[in-house]
Every structure is written in structure tokens, then in C-alpha cells.
Coordinates of C-alpha atoms and ligand atoms in Angstrom, one line a residue:
X1 CA 163.8 121.2 155.0
X2 CA 163.5 122.1 158.5
X3 CA 164.4 118.4 160.1
X4 CA 163.7 118.8 163.3
X5 CA 160.1 120.0 162.2
X6 CA 158.9 117.2 159.8
X7 CA 160.5 114.8 162.4
X8 CA 157.9 115.4 165.2
X9 CA 154.8 114.0 165.9
X10 CA 152.9 117.0 164.9
X11 CA 153.7 117.5 161.7
X12 CA 152.2 114.6 159.3
X13 CA 155.5 113.9 157.9
X14 CA 156.4 112.2 160.7
X15 CA 154.0 109.1 159.2
X16 CA 153.2 109.8 155.8
X17 CA 155.8 107.6 154.7
X18 CA 154.4 105.1 156.1
X19 CA 150.4 105.6 155.2
X20 CA 151.3 106.1 151.4
X21 CA 152.1 102.8 151.8
X22 CA 149.3 101.8 153.0
X23 CA 145.7 101.0 150.6
X24 CA 143.5 103.4 150.5
X25 CA 141.8 106.3 148.9
X26 CA 142.7 109.8 150.6
X27 CA 146.2 111.4 149.1
X28 CA 149.5 113.0 150.4
X29 CA 147.1 116.6 151.0
X30 CA 144.1 114.7 152.9
X31 CA 146.3 113.6 155.0
X32 CA 147.9 116.4 156.3
X33 CA 144.6 118.0 156.3
X34 CA 142.6 114.9 158.7
X35 CA 146.0 115.6 161.0
X36 CA 145.5 119.0 161.4
X37 CA 141.5 118.3 162.4
X38 CA 142.7 115.4 164.8
X39 CA 146.1 117.4 166.5
X40 CA 144.2 120.2 167.1
X41 CA 141.4 118.5 168.8
X42 CA 140.8 119.1 172.5
X43 CA 141.9 116.9 175.0
X44 CA 140.3 114.6 176.4
X45 CA 138.6 114.5 173.3
X46 CA 136.7 112.2 170.8
X47 CA 137.4 111.6 167.4
X48 CA 135.3 109.0 164.9
X49 CA 136.1 108.4 161.8
X50 CA 133.0 106.9 160.0
X51 CA 134.5 104.2 157.2
X52 CA 138.1 103.3 157.9
X53 CA 138.2 100.2 154.8
X54 CA 142.5 99.3 155.8
X55 CA 143.0 102.0 158.1
X56 CA 144.9 104.1 156.1
X57 CA 143.1 107.2 157.4
X58 CA 142.7 105.9 160.7
X59 CA 146.3 105.7 161.6
X60 CA 146.5 109.2 160.6
X61 CA 143.9 110.9 162.1
X62 CA 144.9 108.5 165.5
X63 CA 148.7 108.5 164.9
X64 CA 147.7 112.9 165.7
X65 CA 145.6 112.9 168.4
X66 CA 147.0 113.8 171.5
X67 CA 147.2 111.6 174.5
X68 CA 143.4 111.5 176.5
X69 CA 141.8 111.3 173.0
X70 CA 139.7 108.8 172.3
X71 CA 139.5 106.8 168.7
X72 CA 136.3 105.3 167.4
X73 CA 136.7 103.6 163.7
X74 CA 133.6 102.6 162.6
X75 CA 132.8 100.5 159.3
X76 CA 131.0 97.0 159.4
X77 CA 134.2 95.4 156.5
X78 CA 131.1 94.0 155.3
X79 CA 130.8 94.5 151.3
X80 CA 129.5 97.3 150.6
X81 CA 130.8 100.4 149.4
X82 CA 134.0 99.3 149.4
X83 CA 135.6 101.9 146.7
X84 CA 135.3 103.3 143.6
X85 CA 133.0 101.7 142.0
X86 CA 132.4 98.5 144.2
X87 CA 129.1 99.3 145.8
X88 CA 128.0 95.9 146.8
X89 CA 129.0 92.2 147.0
X90 CA 132.5 92.1 147.6
X91 CA 132.3 90.3 150.9
X92 CA 135.6 88.2 150.5
X93 CA 137.9 90.9 150.1
X94 CA 135.6 92.9 153.6
X95 CA 137.1 90.1 155.7
X96 CA 140.3 90.8 153.8
X97 CA 139.9 94.5 154.8
X98 CA 139.2 93.6 158.3
X99 CA 142.6 92.0 159.0
X100 CA 144.7 94.4 156.9
X101 CA 143.0 96.9 158.8
X102 CA 143.8 95.5 162.3
X103 CA 147.5 94.7 160.5
X104 CA 147.8 98.1 159.6
X105 CA 146.5 99.8 163.2
X106 CA 149.5 97.0 165.1
X107 CA 152.1 98.6 161.5
X108 CA 151.4 101.8 162.3
X109 CA 151.4 101.7 166.6
X110 CA 147.8 102.5 167.1
X111 CA 146.1 99.4 167.9
X112 CA 146.1 100.4 171.4
X113 CA 144.7 104.3 170.0
X114 CA 141.7 102.7 168.8
X115 CA 138.2 101.3 169.4
X116 CA 136.1 99.1 166.4
X117 CA 133.5 99.2 165.8
X118 CA 132.3 96.6 163.7
X119 CA 128.8 98.0 162.2
X120 CA 126.9 100.2 160.0
X121 CA 127.4 104.0 161.0
X122 CA 123.6 104.5 161.5
X123 CA 123.9 101.0 164.0
X124 CA 127.0 102.8 166.0
X125 CA 124.9 105.5 167.6
X126 CA 125.0 103.8 170.9
X127 CA 128.3 102.9 171.0
X128 CA 130.2 106.0 171.2
X129 CA 129.3 108.7 173.8
X130 CA 128.9 112.4 173.5
X131 CA 130.3 114.9 172.2
X132 CA 131.8 114.8 169.3
X133 CA 135.3 116.8 168.2
X134 CA 135.7 115.4 165.4
X135 CA 134.1 113.2 162.7
X136 CA 135.2 112.1 159.5
X137 CA 133.0 110.4 157.0
X138 CA 134.0 108.6 154.5
X139 CA 131.1 105.7 154.8
X140 CA 128.5 105.1 152.6
X141 CA 128.4 107.5 149.1
X142 CA 125.1 107.0 148.8
X143 CA 122.4 109.8 149.1
X144 CA 120.5 108.4 152.1
X145 CA 123.4 106.8 154.6
X146 CA 125.0 109.9 153.7
X147 CA 122.9 112.3 154.1
X148 CA 122.3 110.5 157.8
X149 CA 125.5 110.3 159.0
X150 CA 125.8 114.0 157.6
X151 CA 122.7 114.8 159.8
X152 CA 122.7 112.7 162.3
X153 CA 126.6 112.4 162.9
X154 CA 126.4 116.3 162.5
X155 CA 124.7 117.1 164.9
X156 CA 127.2 115.2 168.1
X157 CA 129.8 117.3 166.7
X158 CA 130.7 120.0 169.2
X159 CA 130.0 123.5 169.2
X160 CA 132.9 124.8 167.8
X161 CA 134.3 121.0 166.1
X162 CA 135.3 119.9 163.0
X163 CA 133.5 117.5 160.3
X164 CA 135.7 116.9 157.7
X165 CA 133.9 114.3 154.4
X166 CA 135.6 112.8 151.7
X167 CA 134.3 112.4 147.8
X168 CA 133.0 116.0 148.9
X169 CA 132.7 117.8 145.1
X170 CA 133.1 113.9 143.7
X171 CA 130.5 111.7 144.4
X172 CA 126.9 112.3 143.6
X173 CA 125.0 110.3 146.5
X174 CA 127.7 112.9 148.7
X175 CA 127.5 115.9 147.2
X176 CA 124.0 115.9 146.4
X177 CA 123.6 115.1 150.4
X178 CA 126.3 118.7 151.0
X179 CA 123.7 120.2 149.3
X180 CA 120.3 119.2 150.7
X181 CA 122.1 119.3 154.4
X182 CA 125.2 121.7 154.4
X183 CA 124.1 124.3 152.2
X184 CA 121.5 125.9 153.5
X185 CA 122.2 124.6 156.3
X186 CA 123.0 127.3 160.0
X187 CA 125.9 125.8 161.6
X188 CA 128.4 124.1 159.3
X189 CA 130.8 126.7 157.9
X190 CA 132.3 125.3 155.1
X191 CA 136.3 126.2 155.6
X192 CA 138.9 124.6 152.5
X193 CA 138.8 121.4 150.9
X194 CA 142.0 119.1 149.9
X195 CA 141.3 117.4 147.0
X196 CA 137.8 115.7 147.4
X197 CA 138.1 116.3 151.2
X198 CA 136.5 118.8 152.6
X199 CA 136.4 120.8 155.8
X200 CA 133.7 122.3 158.3
X201 CA 132.5 124.0 160.8
X202 CA 130.3 124.2 163.5
X203 CA 130.7 128.2 164.4
X204 CA 129.1 129.6 161.4
X205 CA 128.1 132.9 162.6
X206 CA 124.2 133.5 163.0
X207 CA 123.3 136.1 160.5
X208 CA 122.1 136.1 157.1
X209 CA 125.3 137.7 155.7
X210 CA 126.8 134.8 156.8
X211 CA 124.3 132.4 156.1
X212 CA 124.7 133.6 151.7
X213 CA 128.8 133.7 151.7
X214 CA 128.8 129.9 153.1
X215 CA 126.1 128.6 150.2
X216 CA 127.9 130.7 148.4
X217 CA 131.3 129.3 148.6
X218 CA 129.5 125.7 148.6
X219 CA 128.1 126.2 144.9
X220 CA 131.2 127.4 143.8
X221 CA 132.0 124.6 144.5
X222 CA 129.7 122.7 141.7
X223 CA 132.4 123.4 138.7
X224 CA 135.0 121.4 140.6
X225 CA 131.4 118.4 140.5
X226 CA 131.3 118.6 137.3
X227 CA 135.0 118.3 135.7
X228 CA 135.4 115.5 138.1
X229 CA 131.5 114.2 136.5
X230 CA 132.9 114.3 133.6
X231 CA 136.5 112.5 134.5
X232 CA 134.5 109.5 135.7
X233 CA 131.8 108.9 133.5
X234 CA 134.5 109.3 130.2
X235 CA 137.3 106.4 132.7
X236 CA 134.0 104.1 133.0
X237 CA 133.6 102.6 129.5
X238 CA 136.1 101.1 127.3
X239 CA 136.1 103.6 124.6
X240 CA 136.3 106.3 126.2
X241 CA 138.5 106.5 128.0
X242 CA 140.9 105.8 125.2
X243 CA 139.6 109.5 123.8
X244 CA 140.4 110.9 127.2
X245 CA 143.4 109.1 126.9
X246 CA 144.6 110.8 123.2
X247 CA 143.4 113.2 123.8
X248 CA 145.4 114.0 126.6
X249 CA 148.5 112.6 124.9
X250 CA 148.0 114.8 122.6
X251 CA 147.5 118.1 125.5
X252 CA 151.1 116.7 126.9
X253 CA 149.1 116.0 130.4
X254 CA 148.6 112.9 131.7
X255 CA 145.5 110.8 131.7
X256 CA 143.5 112.3 134.7
X257 CA 143.0 109.4 137.4
X258 CA 140.4 108.6 139.3
X259 CA 138.7 111.8 141.1
X260 CA 139.4 111.7 144.9
Ligands
SAM301 C1 135.9 104.5 150.8 S1 136.6 103.0 152.1 C2 136.9 104.3 154.0 C3 138.1 104.3 153.2 C4 139.3 105.0 153.6 N1 138.3 106.0 155.0 C5 140.6 105.3 153.5 O1 141.4 106.3 154.2 O2 141.0 104.8 153.3 C6 134.9 103.3 152.6 C7 134.4 102.6 154.3 O3 133.2 102.4 153.7 C8 132.7 101.4 154.6 N2 131.8 101.9 154.1 C9 130.3 101.4 153.8 N3 128.5 102.1 154.5 C10 129.3 101.9 155.6 C11 128.2 102.4 156.6 N4 127.0 102.2 156.5 N5 128.5 102.7 157.5 C12 130.5 102.4 157.7 N6 131.0 101.9 157.0 C13 130.7 102.0 155.9 C14 133.7 100.1 153.7 O4 133.3 99.4 154.4 C15 134.4 100.3 153.1 O5 136.0 100.6 153.9

């Protein structure tokens, strides 16, 4: 490994071990993708994150951002839609999330780079100026609010800008929102994904062939979605989980983790 490169601020690996020590649902490959997207944000420019939890992804975005790039992190820390199967009623944990978020930003040396908006994303529009260059969506996961994030915040991303979506082709609500808003759309080009973290660019060519191809690539992610759903269903029940453990063991494989 080229140590000089890996220690460079251009490279995710210079913060990877700190980020991996933080609680959250982001794989190292997803961290590297987020880092790369934030690093290419033009300066002056603007990065917006929806759904920060304890700051794991926020630290990545802020560490990658060049001087002159503003970073907004939107999270109400209200105890709803907190994580996998944690839809509502986590107010106590959420106030702890807020404290951890502040401590983790300080620990990552990025507290002064990030402006936290403690609000639901639909109530935060007026606090963020246009244009947005990089948008990371990892807030509400049910269809209505997820769709509103992709549509209303996505429309504020500058031409050529980037939108990254966590739990795409994994969460039912987020996937339906993508199928409704992005798959048939004229704006967002599917670039690639790392696990459930999908990257889109606002530069889809204005031709039927390009649109058809773009829809086809997204439709091709549906088998991955079905696989994730089956794993989630099996992991959710105690008997089905035991069955999955036994089958995995018989196949000489580890039991699949909760997909994200
Ligand atoms: C899965 S966590 C985000 C994880 C985070 N990106 C990370 O890497 O650790 C989802 C977060 O979204 C927040 N959230 C839920 N509904 C939201 C909304 N409507 N707007 C903004 N954030 C929301 C929750 O408070 C929670 O902290």
C-alpha cells in the first residue's frame, strides 16, 4: 500500500479507523463512496445531509469537504425512524444520539465545519440556501417522507450535482420512492452503488435511449432488493432466524447480517 496516498486527506483511509469506531449503519465501502462524492464538491459549494444519527456519515462528508464548502446536517434527533426497525418512540435514545453527534463531530475535528439543523427535513428548506452540490439522503425511510426528500431536496441540487441515497434497494419505503421519483425521471442518472448506498448524478442525457437505459439499470437492482427483503424477513422472526442460521451453517457460510 502507498502510505503517502493513504495518509492524504484526498483519501478516505486517513479517517476510516475513527469513522469505523462510531455507531451507525455505514459500511467502509459506503464511507469511501461518500468521501469521494464530498471531495469532488466544488468550492465554494454546499453539501446537505438528511439523517445524521450520531454523526458517522457527517464526519465523513465534513472531513472530505474542501475549504469553502458549507456542510448542513439535518436531523431532528426526535426518536423516530432512528435505525433498522426503530420507527417510533425512541425519544430517550434520541437525546443521547444528539449528545453523541456533537461529541463525534468534535472528536473528528469537524465541529466547526458543520451546521446542524435540528429539524425534520421538510421543515428545514428555508434554512439552507441554493444551490446544493452534494445531497446525502438517509433520514425518514417510509415512502411518503422518503419520496418528498428525493423530490423536494433533489430538485434543489445544481445541474451536474450528486445525490446519494442510503437503504436504496433495501428499505421498502426508500425503494418505492426511488421507483416512483427517479426510475422514470428525466434528471437523475444512476451511477453505481456500494451495498445499499446508491449514487445518482443530475446529468441524465435528454434522449429516449438514455432514459430507457437509465430505467433499465435501476430495474436491474430489483433482484438485490428482493434478496434483502427475504433476509430481513428471515432475521425478524426468532424461528425463521434460527432456520437461516442453520441453513447458513450447513452451507459453511456466516449468517447474513441485517442488510444495509
Ligand atoms: C439511519 S439514521 C442515519 C444514519 C447516519 N447517516 C449514519 O451514517 O450514522 C436515520 C436518522 O434520520 C433521522 N430522521 C428521521 N426522520 C427524519 C426526517 N424527516 N428528517 C431528517 N432526519 C430524520 C433520525 O433521527 C435518525 O437519526
